[in-house]
Amino acid sequence: MIPRPELLTHLSASYELTAGATVSGDLVDAVRLALPVLDLRPGDSGEIDVRRDPALGEEAYRLTVGSRGIEIVAGGRAGAYYAAQSLHQLLPGSSYRSAGPVSGSFIGPVPGVRIEDAPRFSWRGLHLDVARHFFPKREILRLVDLMAMHKLNRLHLHLVDDQGWRVESRAYPLLHEVASYRPRTAINYYREPAAYDDVPHGGYYTLDDLAEIGAYARARCVTIVPEIDVPGHASAILAAYPAFGATGERHDVLDRWGISPAILSPLPPTVEFLTTIFDELMGALGETPYVHIGGDEVVLDHWAGSAEITAYRDSLGLATTNDLQAWFLRRLADVLAERGARAVVWDEAFVSGGLRQDTVVMPWRGMGVGRRAAAAGHDVVATPVFPLYFDYAESATADEPMAIGDAITVEDVAAFRPAPGEWTDEERARVVGAQAQLWTERVPDARTVDYRMWPRACALAEVAWSGTGQEGFSGRLEEHLGRLDAIGVEYRPLAGPHPWQRRRPHRPSGVRVADVMARIEDMTHDPESTRPSM
């Protein structure tokens, strides 16, 4: 994320960089985009030379700043983009303001350095749940900008859950007309009496919005990973199209948290329905190498109680309802593979068995099940509740805004190792990255997203890029917060929240993350552990 001392070779001279510096060579659009503070026009003084070196990886780069100018050598467009981000981090924090340095166009000297760098992991992700609370397009584009600044490159959007559907569908318009809205939202804490705000909540992204988001993200070396979570978490879908459910009964879009028994049918019409949705979604986003299909926290009772579904299971030669769940997810993964995309699933889908070998597994219930998935030959993205669920509070005090539980700190994230040393070389090689999750039951607005995400996501960026938290991170983070200030990110201060950030106070120790991890990791050894476990 932030250039680290061991990557820097200090040269004897600095370079005077002005807002009129020019860029020559290949990959210039990436450099221009990453350094908007510069007015990169031909004919002015100064030069940044950008060249491609095929021997480097796509995201690798060398950045040299000396008396003869600035040279960027990159393996691909992403490498040039990240080199320019590192160059930007050598400039004053004021250069991150939208209008550039407030003192004028002069940027000032850049220290003479040589940086050689490449990421340890190819998947460096953030997840945002836009189903529980909807965040408009402008917030998604802003998050892409912040991710790109930190060299994070996967934005996982959780687009559907019991509490809402968030994508336009021209083939099935009731999805955005009906399923995107709930009349009220629960505001009570865990195990407290039900209470509601009685304020309608809703919203969705049009297909044109998705096209814009996809193009905007690709330009900044960020891949959008859409999630259509099935077959459970289906109340919103079945509020619009109950015929695709296991019982045919209509459900309401949930106004409370938790999970309902609503589940999609595994029969062929449902597969055809979801295939159409995938086609619309991928057609809008453009190049979509990954689609998340969920597979988590599924209540299979309605499948087991349906004579039609049981007969269909028997016709497929499957012995149990869990086998049918595995078959259903594999069938959807086959559909995606035909369209050039890889399926991504939560770890319950791996435990149920039967996945395509190219399916990516996200072990949210702990790295123990992640290790088993890696040993089975699946690519793994580390996503454990501890320390990568950012909906948990950062301290066990009532000073925090209401959170699902406590506590996960910046230091916890920085200490995380996605591919632990005790794993075998083959298992570690299957870990393709790490991703933090922000579930939004108690994240009602963009200001709270900022508070929950940053600066913990800064620590994630360091770990996902280098494989470990590096020595001196805390000092570099304190300096980096000045850049977030300049951008206007309302992060959680390291010393604790500002008074105005203490809305709806947290209930300390209502849910302890250590207790959660012990319970859910134990459940991963049960092949029928699809039921909700939180």
mmCIF file of C-alpha atoms in Angstrom, residues 111 171 279 345 384 390 393 401 447 524:
data_model
loop_
_atom_site.group_PDB
_atom_site.id
_atom_site.type_symbol
_atom_site.label_atom_id
_atom_site.label_comp_id
_atom_site.label_asym_id
_atom_site.label_seq_id
_atom_site.Cartn_x
_atom_site.Cartn_y
_atom_site.Cartn_z
ATOM 1 C CA PRO A 111 12.904 12.430 -3.250
ATOM 2 C CA ALA A 171 -36.395 -9.728 -18.327
ATOM 3 C CA ASP A 279 -26.580 -12.843 -18.788
ATOM 4 C CA VAL A 345 -18.763 -19.546 -3.229
ATOM 5 C CA PRO A 384 -12.444 -15.245 7.940
ATOM 6 C CA PHE A 390 -15.425 -5.082 9.336
ATOM 7 C CA ALA A 393 -16.646 -2.947 16.340
ATOM 8 C CA PRO A 401 -21.397 3.077 16.958
ATOM 9 C CA ARG A 447 -20.412 7.968 6.658
ATOM 10 C CA THR A 524 -17.310 -26.668 9.086
#
